[in-house]
mmCIF file of C-alpha atoms and ligand atoms in Angstrom:
data_model
loop_
_atom_site.group_PDB
_atom_site.id
_atom_site.type_symbol
_atom_site.label_atom_id
_atom_site.label_comp_id
_atom_site.label_asym_id
_atom_site.label_seq_id
_atom_site.Cartn_x
_atom_site.Cartn_y
_atom_site.Cartn_z
ATOM 1 C CA UNK A 529 -20.386 -49.842 10.645
ATOM 2 C CA UNK A 530 -21.367 -46.769 8.886
ATOM 3 C CA UNK A 531 -18.658 -45.981 5.523
ATOM 4 C CA UNK A 532 -18.051 -42.690 5.089
ATOM 5 C CA UNK A 533 -19.296 -41.386 1.773
ATOM 6 C CA UNK A 534 -16.584 -42.093 -1.035
ATOM 7 C CA UNK A 535 -17.082 -39.115 -2.784
ATOM 8 C CA UNK A 536 -14.463 -39.528 -5.895
ATOM 9 C CA UNK A 537 -15.793 -41.514 -8.730
ATOM 10 C CA UNK A 538 -15.509 -40.904 -12.449
ATOM 11 C CA UNK A 539 -17.564 -41.795 -15.595
ATOM 12 C CA UNK A 540 -17.214 -42.478 -19.431
ATOM 13 C CA UNK A 541 -16.751 -39.174 -20.297
ATOM 14 C CA UNK A 542 -13.317 -38.966 -19.047
ATOM 15 C CA UNK A 543 -12.856 -41.221 -21.722
ATOM 16 C CA UNK A 544 -10.408 -43.497 -19.341
ATOM 17 C CA UNK A 545 -13.503 -44.935 -17.086
ATOM 18 C CA UNK A 546 -15.810 -47.500 -17.535
ATOM 19 C CA UNK A 547 -19.900 -47.900 -16.295
ATOM 20 C CA UNK A 548 -22.716 -45.588 -16.071
ATOM 21 C CA UNK A 549 -23.121 -43.654 -12.829
ATOM 22 C CA UNK A 550 -26.168 -45.913 -12.022
ATOM 23 C CA UNK A 551 -23.529 -48.948 -12.106
ATOM 24 C CA UNK A 552 -21.445 -47.450 -9.661
ATOM 25 C CA UNK A 553 -24.590 -46.560 -7.472
ATOM 26 C CA UNK A 554 -25.343 -50.254 -7.679
ATOM 27 C CA UNK A 555 -21.994 -51.388 -6.687
ATOM 28 C CA UNK A 556 -22.234 -48.724 -3.748
ATOM 29 C CA UNK A 557 -25.604 -50.568 -2.516
ATOM 30 C CA UNK A 558 -23.815 -53.683 -2.825
ATOM 31 C CA UNK A 559 -21.019 -53.051 -0.849
ATOM 32 C CA UNK A 560 -22.952 -51.300 2.067
ATOM 33 C CA UNK A 561 -22.221 -47.799 1.491
ATOM 34 C CA UNK A 562 -25.008 -45.263 2.166
ATOM 35 C CA UNK A 563 -23.524 -41.719 0.786
ATOM 36 C CA UNK A 564 -21.203 -41.633 -2.748
ATOM 37 C CA UNK A 565 -20.293 -38.787 -4.832
ATOM 38 C CA UNK A 566 -19.401 -38.089 -8.491
ATOM 39 C CA UNK A 567 -16.693 -36.271 -9.144
ATOM 40 C CA UNK A 568 -15.652 -36.772 -13.023
ATOM 41 C CA UNK A 569 -12.798 -34.683 -14.437
ATOM 42 C CA UNK A 570 -14.278 -31.469 -15.095
ATOM 43 C CA UNK A 571 -14.100 -29.908 -18.686
ATOM 44 C CA UNK A 572 -11.262 -27.283 -19.450
ATOM 45 C CA UNK A 573 -11.903 -24.000 -21.308
ATOM 46 C CA UNK A 574 -10.571 -25.260 -24.449
ATOM 47 C CA UNK A 575 -12.013 -28.634 -25.195
ATOM 48 C CA UNK A 576 -8.656 -29.700 -26.798
ATOM 49 C CA UNK A 577 -6.522 -29.051 -23.869
ATOM 50 C CA UNK A 578 -5.945 -33.015 -23.470
ATOM 51 C CA UNK A 579 -7.600 -36.093 -23.744
ATOM 52 C CA UNK A 580 -8.675 -37.318 -20.380
ATOM 53 C CA UNK A 581 -11.713 -34.994 -19.559
ATOM 54 C CA UNK A 582 -15.290 -34.776 -20.339
ATOM 55 C CA UNK A 583 -16.104 -31.893 -22.646
ATOM 56 C CA UNK A 584 -17.763 -28.519 -21.758
ATOM 57 C CA UNK A 585 -20.849 -29.641 -23.658
ATOM 58 C CA UNK A 586 -21.099 -32.839 -22.132
ATOM 59 C CA UNK A 587 -21.457 -31.024 -18.409
ATOM 60 C CA UNK A 588 -25.007 -31.065 -18.549
ATOM 61 C CA UNK A 589 -25.409 -34.355 -19.391
ATOM 62 C CA UNK A 590 -22.924 -35.678 -16.371
ATOM 63 C CA UNK A 591 -25.162 -33.510 -14.423
ATOM 64 C CA UNK A 592 -28.193 -35.612 -15.500
ATOM 65 C CA UNK A 593 -26.439 -38.792 -15.389
ATOM 66 C CA UNK A 594 -25.927 -38.429 -11.633
ATOM 67 C CA UNK A 595 -29.485 -37.255 -11.524
ATOM 68 C CA UNK A 596 -30.944 -40.397 -12.838
ATOM 69 C CA UNK A 597 -28.875 -42.329 -10.638
ATOM 70 C CA UNK A 598 -30.380 -40.348 -7.784
ATOM 71 C CA UNK A 599 -33.581 -41.033 -9.041
ATOM 72 C CA UNK A 600 -33.027 -45.180 -9.761
ATOM 73 C CA UNK A 601 -31.499 -45.284 -5.944
ATOM 74 C CA UNK A 602 -33.462 -43.257 -3.362
ATOM 75 C CA UNK A 603 -31.938 -45.051 -0.670
ATOM 76 C CA UNK A 604 -28.398 -43.995 -1.384
ATOM 77 C CA UNK A 605 -27.197 -40.680 -0.968
ATOM 78 C CA UNK A 606 -25.552 -39.480 -3.839
ATOM 79 C CA UNK A 607 -23.957 -36.146 -4.250
ATOM 80 C CA UNK A 608 -22.683 -34.156 -7.215
ATOM 81 C CA UNK A 609 -19.231 -33.421 -7.627
ATOM 82 C CA UNK A 610 -16.693 -32.525 -10.282
ATOM 83 C CA UNK A 611 -12.554 -33.178 -10.045
ATOM 84 C CA UNK A 612 -11.435 -30.048 -10.960
ATOM 85 C CA UNK A 613 -7.484 -29.740 -12.317
ATOM 86 C CA UNK A 614 -5.865 -26.439 -10.367
ATOM 87 C CA UNK A 615 -4.012 -24.930 -12.477
ATOM 88 C CA UNK A 616 -2.761 -21.455 -11.478
ATOM 89 C CA UNK A 617 -4.391 -18.981 -13.428
ATOM 90 C CA UNK A 618 -7.687 -20.938 -14.059
ATOM 91 C CA UNK A 619 -9.247 -19.390 -11.178
ATOM 92 C CA UNK A 620 -12.086 -17.451 -13.475
ATOM 93 C CA UNK A 621 -12.837 -20.393 -15.351
ATOM 94 C CA UNK A 622 -13.325 -22.679 -12.123
ATOM 95 C CA UNK A 623 -15.565 -19.794 -10.826
ATOM 96 C CA UNK A 624 -17.970 -20.098 -14.068
ATOM 97 C CA UNK A 625 -17.976 -23.880 -13.483
ATOM 98 C CA UNK A 626 -19.024 -23.350 -10.481
ATOM 99 C CA UNK A 627 -22.078 -21.160 -10.992
ATOM 100 C CA UNK A 628 -23.753 -23.470 -13.366
ATOM 101 C CA UNK A 629 -24.672 -26.161 -11.142
ATOM 102 C CA UNK A 630 -25.926 -26.350 -7.456
ATOM 103 C CA UNK A 631 -22.659 -28.615 -6.860
ATOM 104 C CA UNK A 632 -22.188 -30.177 -3.644
ATOM 105 C CA UNK A 633 -18.237 -30.177 -4.112
ATOM 106 C CA UNK A 634 -15.320 -29.312 -5.696
ATOM 107 C CA UNK A 635 -12.463 -31.692 -5.986
ATOM 108 C CA UNK A 636 -8.991 -29.736 -6.550
ATOM 109 C CA UNK A 637 -6.347 -31.844 -8.026
ATOM 110 C CA UNK A 638 -3.408 -30.798 -9.151
ATOM 111 C CA UNK A 639 -1.984 -32.961 -12.183
ATOM 112 C CA UNK A 640 -0.280 -30.757 -14.093
ATOM 113 C CA UNK A 641 3.318 -29.267 -12.767
ATOM 114 C CA UNK A 642 5.170 -26.393 -14.452
ATOM 115 C CA UNK A 643 5.719 -26.967 -18.434
ATOM 116 C CA UNK A 644 2.385 -28.456 -18.519
ATOM 117 C CA UNK A 645 3.347 -32.239 -17.432
ATOM 118 C CA UNK A 646 0.563 -33.896 -15.594
ATOM 119 C CA UNK A 647 2.588 -35.865 -13.556
ATOM 120 C CA UNK A 648 0.224 -38.742 -13.359
ATOM 121 C CA UNK A 649 0.142 -39.811 -17.064
ATOM 122 C CA UNK A 650 1.690 -42.840 -17.817
ATOM 123 C CA UNK A 651 1.970 -42.030 -21.199
ATOM 124 C CA UNK A 652 4.464 -38.932 -19.686
ATOM 125 C CA UNK A 653 6.523 -41.504 -17.392
ATOM 126 C CA UNK A 654 9.722 -40.584 -19.497
ATOM 127 C CA UNK A 655 9.553 -37.012 -18.267
ATOM 128 C CA UNK A 656 10.902 -38.180 -14.985
ATOM 129 C CA UNK A 657 14.273 -39.179 -15.885
ATOM 130 C CA UNK A 658 17.050 -36.936 -14.850
ATOM 131 C CA UNK A 659 14.966 -34.760 -13.003
ATOM 132 C CA UNK A 660 15.282 -33.970 -8.910
ATOM 133 C CA UNK A 661 12.260 -35.716 -7.498
ATOM 134 C CA UNK A 662 12.467 -33.264 -4.656
ATOM 135 C CA UNK A 663 12.258 -30.191 -6.997
ATOM 136 C CA UNK A 664 9.351 -32.172 -9.067
ATOM 137 C CA UNK A 665 7.252 -32.478 -5.395
ATOM 138 C CA UNK A 666 8.135 -28.800 -4.180
ATOM 139 C CA UNK A 667 6.792 -27.678 -7.719
ATOM 140 C CA UNK A 668 3.765 -30.087 -7.072
ATOM 141 C CA UNK A 669 3.081 -28.798 -3.533
ATOM 142 C CA UNK A 670 3.619 -25.325 -4.521
ATOM 143 C CA UNK A 671 0.718 -25.521 -6.722
ATOM 144 C CA UNK A 672 -1.460 -27.456 -4.530
ATOM 145 C CA UNK A 673 -0.949 -24.898 -1.508
ATOM 146 C CA UNK A 674 -2.412 -22.209 -3.733
ATOM 147 C CA UNK A 675 -5.582 -24.839 -4.684
ATOM 148 C CA UNK A 676 -6.094 -25.554 -0.984
ATOM 149 C CA UNK A 677 -6.069 -21.918 0.221
ATOM 150 C CA UNK A 678 -7.754 -20.494 -3.265
ATOM 151 C CA UNK A 679 -11.587 -21.456 -1.318
ATOM 152 C CA UNK A 680 -12.422 -22.650 -4.693
ATOM 153 C CA UNK A 681 -12.373 -26.238 -3.562
ATOM 154 C CA UNK A 682 -13.990 -28.003 -0.515
ATOM 155 C CA UNK A 683 -11.884 -31.328 -0.941
ATOM 156 C CA UNK A 684 -8.011 -31.208 -2.233
ATOM 157 C CA UNK A 685 -7.812 -34.856 -4.215
ATOM 158 C CA UNK A 686 -4.710 -37.142 -3.780
ATOM 159 C CA UNK A 687 -2.286 -34.685 -1.992
ATOM 160 C CA UNK A 688 0.675 -36.614 -2.504
ATOM 161 C CA UNK A 689 0.285 -37.813 -6.727
ATOM 162 C CA UNK A 690 3.612 -37.211 -7.621
ATOM 163 C CA UNK A 691 4.583 -40.441 -5.811
ATOM 164 C CA UNK A 692 2.179 -42.610 -8.023
ATOM 165 C CA UNK A 693 5.089 -44.476 -9.858
ATOM 166 C CA UNK A 694 7.339 -44.448 -6.713
ATOM 167 C CA UNK A 695 9.428 -41.107 -7.002
ATOM 168 C CA UNK A 696 9.832 -40.156 -3.645
ATOM 169 C CA UNK A 697 12.349 -37.537 -2.530
ATOM 170 C CA UNK A 698 15.197 -38.427 0.003
ATOM 171 C CA UNK A 699 14.601 -35.183 1.595
ATOM 172 C CA UNK A 700 12.828 -33.962 4.386
ATOM 173 C CA UNK A 701 9.018 -32.828 2.697
ATOM 174 C CA UNK A 702 7.820 -31.309 6.228
ATOM 175 C CA UNK A 703 7.824 -28.154 5.412
ATOM 176 C CA UNK A 704 6.147 -28.702 2.202
ATOM 177 C CA UNK A 705 3.189 -30.348 3.815
ATOM 178 C CA UNK A 706 3.098 -27.713 6.474
ATOM 179 C CA UNK A 707 2.714 -24.897 4.097
ATOM 180 C CA UNK A 708 -0.217 -27.331 2.149
ATOM 181 C CA UNK A 709 -1.904 -27.899 5.175
ATOM 182 C CA UNK A 710 -2.255 -24.082 6.394
ATOM 183 C CA UNK A 711 -3.473 -23.281 3.152
ATOM 184 C CA UNK A 712 -6.247 -25.858 3.571
ATOM 185 C CA UNK A 713 -7.251 -24.418 7.178
ATOM 186 C CA UNK A 714 -7.316 -20.953 5.211
ATOM 187 C CA UNK A 715 -9.343 -22.390 2.048
ATOM 188 C CA UNK A 716 -11.741 -24.419 4.230
ATOM 189 C CA UNK A 717 -10.815 -27.418 2.246
ATOM 190 C CA UNK A 718 -10.902 -31.086 3.462
ATOM 191 C CA UNK A 719 -7.946 -33.213 2.200
ATOM 192 C CA UNK A 720 -9.008 -36.599 0.962
ATOM 193 C CA UNK A 721 -7.822 -39.963 1.760
ATOM 194 C CA UNK A 722 -7.909 -41.646 -1.837
ATOM 195 C CA UNK A 723 -7.212 -45.495 -1.795
ATOM 196 C CA UNK A 724 -6.527 -45.398 -5.802
ATOM 197 C CA UNK A 725 -2.574 -45.076 -4.960
ATOM 198 C CA UNK A 726 -2.907 -48.844 -3.411
ATOM 199 C CA UNK A 727 -4.089 -49.442 -6.696
ATOM 200 C CA UNK A 728 -0.954 -48.119 -8.233
ATOM 201 C CA UNK A 729 3.049 -48.663 -8.454
ATOM 202 C CA UNK A 730 3.527 -46.365 -5.123
ATOM 203 C CA UNK A 731 1.145 -48.989 -3.292
ATOM 204 C CA UNK A 732 0.215 -46.692 -0.194
ATOM 205 C CA UNK A 733 -2.944 -44.535 -0.157
ATOM 206 C CA UNK A 734 -2.729 -40.749 -1.199
ATOM 207 C CA UNK A 735 -1.237 -38.926 1.189
ATOM 208 C CA UNK A 736 0.980 -40.945 2.843
ATOM 209 C CA UNK A 737 0.895 -41.554 6.793
ATOM 210 C CA UNK A 738 3.105 -38.255 7.643
ATOM 211 C CA UNK A 739 0.954 -36.154 5.635
ATOM 212 C CA UNK A 740 -2.250 -37.560 7.179
ATOM 213 C CA UNK A 741 -0.638 -37.591 10.622
ATOM 214 C CA UNK A 742 0.064 -33.957 10.544
ATOM 215 C CA UNK A 743 -3.227 -33.083 8.850
ATOM 216 C CA UNK A 744 -4.932 -34.587 12.263
ATOM 217 C CA UNK A 745 -2.588 -32.727 14.423
ATOM 218 C CA UNK A 746 -3.753 -29.701 12.558
ATOM 219 C CA UNK A 747 -7.407 -30.500 12.857
ATOM 220 C CA UNK A 748 -7.804 -30.343 8.862
ATOM 221 C CA UNK A 749 -10.463 -32.165 8.007
ATOM 222 C CA UNK A 750 -10.678 -35.274 5.757
ATOM 223 C CA UNK A 751 -13.208 -37.127 3.083
ATOM 224 C CA UNK A 752 -12.558 -40.757 1.590
ATOM 225 C CA UNK A 753 -12.566 -41.690 -1.997
ATOM 226 C CA UNK A 754 -11.705 -44.635 -3.933
ATOM 227 C CA UNK A 755 -11.482 -42.696 -7.667
ATOM 228 C CA UNK A 756 -13.161 -45.249 -8.799
ATOM 229 C CA UNK A 757 -12.644 -45.404 -12.617
ATOM 230 C CA UNK A 758 -14.946 -48.446 -12.692
ATOM 231 C CA UNK A 759 -17.998 -49.864 -10.850
ATOM 232 C CA UNK A 760 -15.691 -52.534 -9.162
ATOM 233 C CA UNK A 761 -13.715 -49.817 -7.537
ATOM 234 C CA UNK A 762 -16.668 -48.043 -5.582
ATOM 235 C CA UNK A 763 -15.414 -48.461 -1.916
ATOM 236 C CA UNK A 764 -12.324 -49.774 -2.257
ATOM 237 C CA UNK A 765 -10.003 -50.516 0.280
ATOM 238 C CA UNK A 766 -12.587 -48.757 2.720
ATOM 239 C CA UNK A 767 -11.885 -51.229 5.765
ATOM 240 C CA UNK A 768 -8.159 -50.013 5.875
ATOM 241 C CA UNK A 769 -8.415 -46.650 4.867
ATOM 242 C CA UNK A 770 -10.249 -46.121 7.825
ATOM 243 C CA UNK A 771 -8.629 -47.814 9.816
ATOM 244 C CA UNK A 772 -5.411 -45.829 8.750
ATOM 245 C CA UNK A 773 -7.560 -42.556 9.360
ATOM 246 C CA UNK A 774 -7.927 -43.069 13.033
ATOM 247 C CA UNK A 775 -4.821 -44.722 13.545
ATOM 248 C CA UNK A 776 -3.345 -41.076 12.275
ATOM 249 C CA UNK A 777 -5.751 -39.446 14.893
ATOM 250 C CA UNK A 778 -8.510 -38.328 12.793
ATOM 251 C CA UNK A 779 -11.966 -38.962 14.483
ATOM 252 C CA UNK A 780 -14.134 -37.335 12.193
ATOM 253 C CA UNK A 781 -14.971 -36.885 8.454
ATOM 254 C CA UNK A 782 -16.877 -34.092 6.311
ATOM 255 C CA UNK A 783 -19.928 -34.274 4.958
ATOM 256 C CA UNK A 784 -20.478 -31.877 1.802
ATOM 257 C CA UNK A 785 -24.184 -30.832 0.499
ATOM 258 C CA UNK A 786 -24.205 -28.037 -1.630
ATOM 259 C CA UNK A 787 -20.677 -27.043 -0.314
ATOM 260 C CA UNK A 788 -21.706 -26.534 3.326
ATOM 261 C CA UNK A 789 -19.552 -28.615 5.525
ATOM 262 C CA UNK A 790 -20.892 -30.867 7.974
ATOM 263 C CA UNK A 791 -18.638 -33.319 10.541
ATOM 264 C CA UNK A 792 -19.508 -36.641 10.992
ATOM 265 C CA UNK A 793 -18.022 -39.203 13.722
ATOM 266 C CA UNK A 794 -15.676 -41.538 12.027
HETATM 267 ZN ZN1 ZN B 1990 -9.056 -39.761 -14.224
HETATM 268 FE FE1 FE B 1991 -6.983 -37.242 -10.041
HETATM 269 FE FE1 FE B 1992 -10.326 -38.961 -9.985
HETATM 270 ZN ZN1 ZN B 1993 -8.543 -38.581 -9.414
#
Protein backbone atom coordinates (compact mmCIF):
# COMPACT_ATOMS: atom_id res chain seq x y z
CA UNK A 1 0.00 0.00 0.00
CA UNK A 2 0.97 3.63 -0.28
CA UNK A 3 1.37 5.19 3.12
CA UNK A 4 -0.17 8.53 3.94
CA UNK A 5 2.36 11.30 4.45
CA UNK A 6 4.14 11.69 7.77
CA UNK A 7 3.71 15.42 8.30
CA UNK A 8 5.14 15.79 11.80
CA UNK A 9 8.88 15.71 12.33
CA UNK A 10 11.34 17.86 14.23
CA UNK A 11 14.97 18.97 13.90
CA UNK A 12 17.72 19.68 16.45
CA UNK A 13 16.89 23.39 16.36
CA UNK A 14 14.18 22.77 18.97
CA UNK A 15 16.91 21.53 21.36
CA UNK A 16 15.13 18.24 22.19
CA UNK A 17 15.38 16.36 18.89
CA UNK A 18 18.29 14.62 17.19
CA UNK A 19 19.16 14.12 13.52
CA UNK A 20 19.25 16.42 10.54
CA UNK A 21 16.37 16.60 8.05
CA UNK A 22 18.42 14.56 5.53
CA UNK A 23 18.58 11.74 8.10
CA UNK A 24 14.81 11.81 8.61
CA UNK A 25 14.38 11.74 4.83
CA UNK A 26 16.73 8.76 4.52
CA UNK A 27 14.73 6.92 7.16
CA UNK A 28 11.47 7.77 5.37
CA UNK A 29 12.78 6.18 2.17
CA UNK A 30 13.93 3.16 4.19
CA UNK A 31 10.46 2.55 5.66
CA UNK A 32 8.73 3.06 2.32
CA UNK A 33 7.14 6.48 2.76
CA UNK A 34 6.71 8.59 -0.38
CA UNK A 35 5.79 11.90 1.28
CA UNK A 36 6.88 13.57 4.51
CA UNK A 37 6.86 17.03 5.99
CA UNK A 38 8.93 18.88 8.56
CA UNK A 39 7.15 20.75 11.33
CA UNK A 40 9.65 21.84 13.92
CA UNK A 41 8.61 23.98 16.89
CA UNK A 42 8.20 27.52 15.61
CA UNK A 43 9.93 30.54 17.13
CA UNK A 44 8.04 32.91 19.39
CA UNK A 45 8.30 36.66 19.10
CA UNK A 46 10.44 36.52 22.25
CA UNK A 47 13.31 34.04 21.91
CA UNK A 48 13.40 33.49 25.69
CA UNK A 49 9.73 32.44 25.79
CA UNK A 50 10.82 28.90 26.70
CA UNK A 51 13.68 26.51 25.95
CA UNK A 52 12.20 24.01 23.52
CA UNK A 53 12.00 25.78 20.17
CA UNK A 54 14.16 27.41 17.51
CA UNK A 55 15.14 31.06 17.75
CA UNK A 56 13.69 33.44 15.22
CA UNK A 57 17.16 33.97 13.74
CA UNK A 58 17.29 30.22 13.01
CA UNK A 59 14.12 30.11 10.92
CA UNK A 60 15.78 30.69 7.54
CA UNK A 61 18.41 28.03 8.34
CA UNK A 62 15.61 25.61 9.17
CA UNK A 63 14.01 26.23 5.80
CA UNK A 64 17.37 25.75 4.10
CA UNK A 65 17.92 22.41 5.91
CA UNK A 66 14.55 21.21 4.60
CA UNK A 67 15.45 22.43 1.10
CA UNK A 68 18.71 20.48 1.36
CA UNK A 69 16.76 17.30 2.14
CA UNK A 70 14.53 18.01 -0.87
CA UNK A 71 17.59 18.30 -3.11
CA UNK A 72 19.20 15.15 -1.68
CA UNK A 73 16.04 13.03 -1.95
CA UNK A 74 14.34 14.05 -5.21
CA UNK A 75 12.17 10.90 -5.26
CA UNK A 76 10.64 11.73 -1.88
CA UNK A 77 8.05 14.49 -1.58
CA UNK A 78 9.16 16.71 1.31
CA UNK A 79 6.83 19.41 2.58
CA UNK A 80 7.83 22.51 4.48
CA UNK A 81 5.84 23.18 7.62
CA UNK A 82 6.04 24.34 11.20
CA UNK A 83 4.44 23.22 14.44
CA UNK A 84 3.14 26.53 15.69
CA UNK A 85 2.05 27.07 19.29
CA UNK A 86 -1.38 28.58 19.54
CA UNK A 87 -1.83 30.99 22.43
CA UNK A 88 -4.63 33.53 22.42
CA UNK A 89 -3.18 36.90 21.42
CA UNK A 90 -0.41 35.43 19.24
CA UNK A 91 -2.43 35.60 16.02
CA UNK A 92 -0.49 38.52 14.54
CA UNK A 93 2.82 36.79 15.20
CA UNK A 94 1.56 33.62 13.53
CA UNK A 95 0.50 35.64 10.48
CA UNK A 96 3.96 37.23 10.35
CA UNK A 97 5.57 33.78 10.39
CA UNK A 98 3.17 32.59 7.70
CA UNK A 99 4.20 35.43 5.40
CA UNK A 100 7.93 34.67 5.63
CA UNK A 101 8.17 31.46 3.57
CA UNK A 102 6.00 29.48 1.16
CA UNK A 103 4.92 27.00 3.84
CA UNK A 104 2.97 23.92 2.82
CA UNK A 105 1.18 23.86 6.17
CA UNK A 106 1.19 25.00 9.77
CA UNK A 107 0.34 22.48 12.46
CA UNK A 108 -1.44 24.42 15.17
CA UNK A 109 -0.69 22.88 18.55
CA UNK A 110 -1.78 23.85 22.00
CA UNK A 111 0.89 23.02 24.55
CA UNK A 112 0.21 25.99 26.84
CA UNK A 113 -2.94 26.27 28.91
CA UNK A 114 -3.86 29.18 31.17
CA UNK A 115 -1.18 30.27 33.57
CA UNK A 116 1.64 29.70 31.10
CA UNK A 117 1.79 25.97 31.79
CA UNK A 118 3.03 23.69 29.00
CA UNK A 119 1.03 20.64 30.01
CA UNK A 120 3.14 18.13 28.10
CA UNK A 121 6.39 19.22 29.75
CA UNK A 122 7.63 16.38 32.00
CA UNK A 123 9.47 18.95 34.14
CA UNK A 124 6.07 20.42 35.10
CA UNK A 125 4.28 17.19 35.87
CA UNK A 126 3.80 18.21 39.50
CA UNK A 127 1.49 21.04 38.42
CA UNK A 128 -1.25 18.48 37.85
CA UNK A 129 -1.36 17.75 41.59
CA UNK A 130 -4.64 18.80 43.12
CA UNK A 131 -6.16 20.02 39.85
CA UNK A 132 -9.49 18.89 38.47
CA UNK A 133 -8.49 16.97 35.33
CA UNK A 134 -11.72 17.86 33.54
CA UNK A 135 -11.09 21.57 34.16
CA UNK A 136 -7.63 21.33 32.61
CA UNK A 137 -9.07 19.48 29.61
CA UNK A 138 -11.80 22.14 29.27
CA UNK A 139 -9.24 24.95 29.35
CA UNK A 140 -7.10 23.10 26.81
CA UNK A 141 -9.98 22.32 24.45
CA UNK A 142 -11.23 25.91 24.59
CA UNK A 143 -7.84 27.01 23.26
CA UNK A 144 -7.75 24.18 20.75
CA UNK A 145 -11.17 25.23 19.45
CA UNK A 146 -9.95 28.81 19.01
CA UNK A 147 -6.89 27.49 17.16
CA UNK A 148 -8.98 25.23 14.92
CA UNK A 149 -11.47 27.91 13.98
CA UNK A 150 -8.86 30.66 13.48
CA UNK A 151 -8.06 29.73 9.89
CA UNK A 152 -4.35 30.08 10.76
CA UNK A 153 -3.67 26.35 10.70
CA UNK A 154 -4.03 23.63 8.09
CA UNK A 155 -3.64 20.87 10.69
CA UNK A 156 -4.38 20.68 14.40
CA UNK A 157 -1.73 18.66 16.23
CA UNK A 158 -2.19 15.95 18.89
CA UNK A 159 -5.75 16.99 19.74
CA UNK A 160 -6.00 15.40 23.19
CA UNK A 161 -2.51 16.10 24.46
CA UNK A 162 -3.58 16.50 28.15
CA UNK A 163 -3.83 12.70 28.36
CA UNK A 164 -0.07 12.37 27.76
CA UNK A 165 0.82 11.35 31.32
CA UNK A 166 -2.45 9.49 31.86
CA UNK A 167 -4.65 12.34 33.15
CA UNK A 168 -8.08 11.45 31.79
CA UNK A 169 -11.29 13.06 33.01
CA UNK A 170 -14.01 10.81 34.37
CA UNK A 171 -16.63 13.13 32.89
CA UNK A 172 -18.11 13.04 29.39
CA UNK A 173 -15.92 15.05 27.00
CA UNK A 174 -18.31 14.89 24.03
CA UNK A 175 -19.28 18.58 24.28
CA UNK A 176 -15.59 19.60 24.25
CA UNK A 177 -14.93 17.37 21.25
CA UNK A 178 -17.99 18.61 19.35
CA UNK A 179 -17.11 22.28 19.82
CA UNK A 180 -13.55 21.59 18.72
CA UNK A 181 -14.58 19.64 15.61
CA UNK A 182 -17.07 22.34 14.61
CA UNK A 183 -14.20 24.81 14.97
CA UNK A 184 -12.01 22.67 12.69
CA UNK A 185 -14.75 22.63 10.05
CA UNK A 186 -15.14 26.39 10.32
CA UNK A 187 -11.38 27.02 10.10
CA UNK A 188 -10.71 24.49 7.35
CA UNK A 189 -8.26 22.54 9.50
CA UNK A 190 -7.54 18.84 9.35
CA UNK A 191 -6.85 16.96 12.55
CA UNK A 192 -3.71 14.96 12.98
CA UNK A 193 -3.46 11.32 14.02
CA UNK A 194 -0.25 11.53 16.01
CA UNK A 195 1.46 8.24 16.88
CA UNK A 196 3.73 9.76 19.54
CA UNK A 197 1.01 9.07 22.12
CA UNK A 198 1.80 5.37 21.73
CA UNK A 199 5.30 6.12 22.99
CA UNK A 200 4.07 8.08 26.05
CA UNK A 201 2.44 7.03 29.34
CA UNK A 202 -1.05 7.25 27.80
CA UNK A 203 -0.13 4.48 25.31
CA UNK A 204 -2.68 5.70 22.80
CA UNK A 205 -2.53 7.78 19.65
CA UNK A 206 -3.67 11.38 19.82
CA UNK A 207 -6.61 11.77 19.53
CA UNK A 208 -8.39 8.80 21.10
CA UNK A 209 -11.06 6.66 19.42
CA UNK A 210 -14.10 8.73 20.40
CA UNK A 211 -12.77 11.99 18.99
CA UNK A 212 -11.58 10.13 15.91
CA UNK A 213 -14.99 8.60 15.31
CA UNK A 214 -16.78 11.91 15.82
CA UNK A 215 -14.37 13.52 13.34
CA UNK A 216 -15.26 10.88 10.74
CA UNK A 217 -18.98 11.42 11.33
CA UNK A 218 -18.60 15.14 10.78
CA UNK A 219 -16.22 14.64 7.82
CA UNK A 220 -13.39 16.52 9.43
CA UNK A 221 -10.31 15.68 7.31
CA UNK A 222 -7.27 13.98 8.81
CA UNK A 223 -3.51 13.84 8.42
CA UNK A 224 -0.91 11.56 9.99
CA UNK A 225 2.23 12.30 11.95
CA UNK A 226 4.83 10.39 13.94
CA UNK A 227 5.94 13.54 15.79
CA UNK A 228 9.45 12.23 15.17
CA UNK A 229 12.13 13.71 17.42
CA UNK A 230 14.72 11.25 16.02
CA UNK A 231 15.08 9.68 12.57
CA UNK A 232 14.08 6.26 13.96
CA UNK A 233 10.61 7.63 14.79
CA UNK A 234 9.72 8.42 11.16
CA UNK A 235 6.61 6.54 10.09
CA UNK A 236 6.34 4.93 13.54
CA UNK A 237 3.20 2.79 14.01
CA UNK A 238 1.78 3.86 10.66
CA UNK A 239 0.29 0.44 9.82
CA UNK A 240 -1.68 0.47 13.04
CA UNK A 241 -2.77 4.07 12.84
CA UNK A 242 -4.06 3.72 9.28
CA UNK A 243 -6.13 0.73 10.41
CA UNK A 244 -7.43 2.75 13.33
CA UNK A 245 -8.41 5.64 11.06
CA UNK A 246 -10.29 3.30 8.75
CA UNK A 247 -12.02 1.59 11.67
CA UNK A 248 -13.19 5.00 12.89
CA UNK A 249 -14.77 5.63 9.48
CA UNK A 250 -12.15 7.73 7.72
CA UNK A 251 -11.71 7.04 4.02
CA UNK A 252 -9.31 9.83 2.98
CA UNK A 253 -6.44 11.92 4.20
CA UNK A 254 -5.57 15.47 3.39
CA UNK A 255 -2.49 16.49 1.43
CA UNK A 256 -1.22 20.05 1.85
CA UNK A 257 0.74 21.89 -0.81
CA UNK A 258 1.42 25.57 -0.13
CA UNK A 259 -1.62 25.55 2.13
CA UNK A 260 -3.89 24.19 -0.59
CA UNK A 261 -5.76 21.03 0.32
CA UNK A 262 -6.11 17.88 -1.74
CA UNK A 263 -8.01 14.76 -0.76
CA UNK A 264 -6.26 11.41 -1.06
CA UNK A 265 -7.85 7.97 -0.65
CA UNK A 266 -6.67 6.07 2.39
ZN1 LIG B 1 8.94 18.57 20.50
FE1 LIG C 1 3.50 19.30 20.03
FE1 LIG D 1 5.88 17.89 17.47
ZN1 LIG E 1 4.27 17.98 18.73
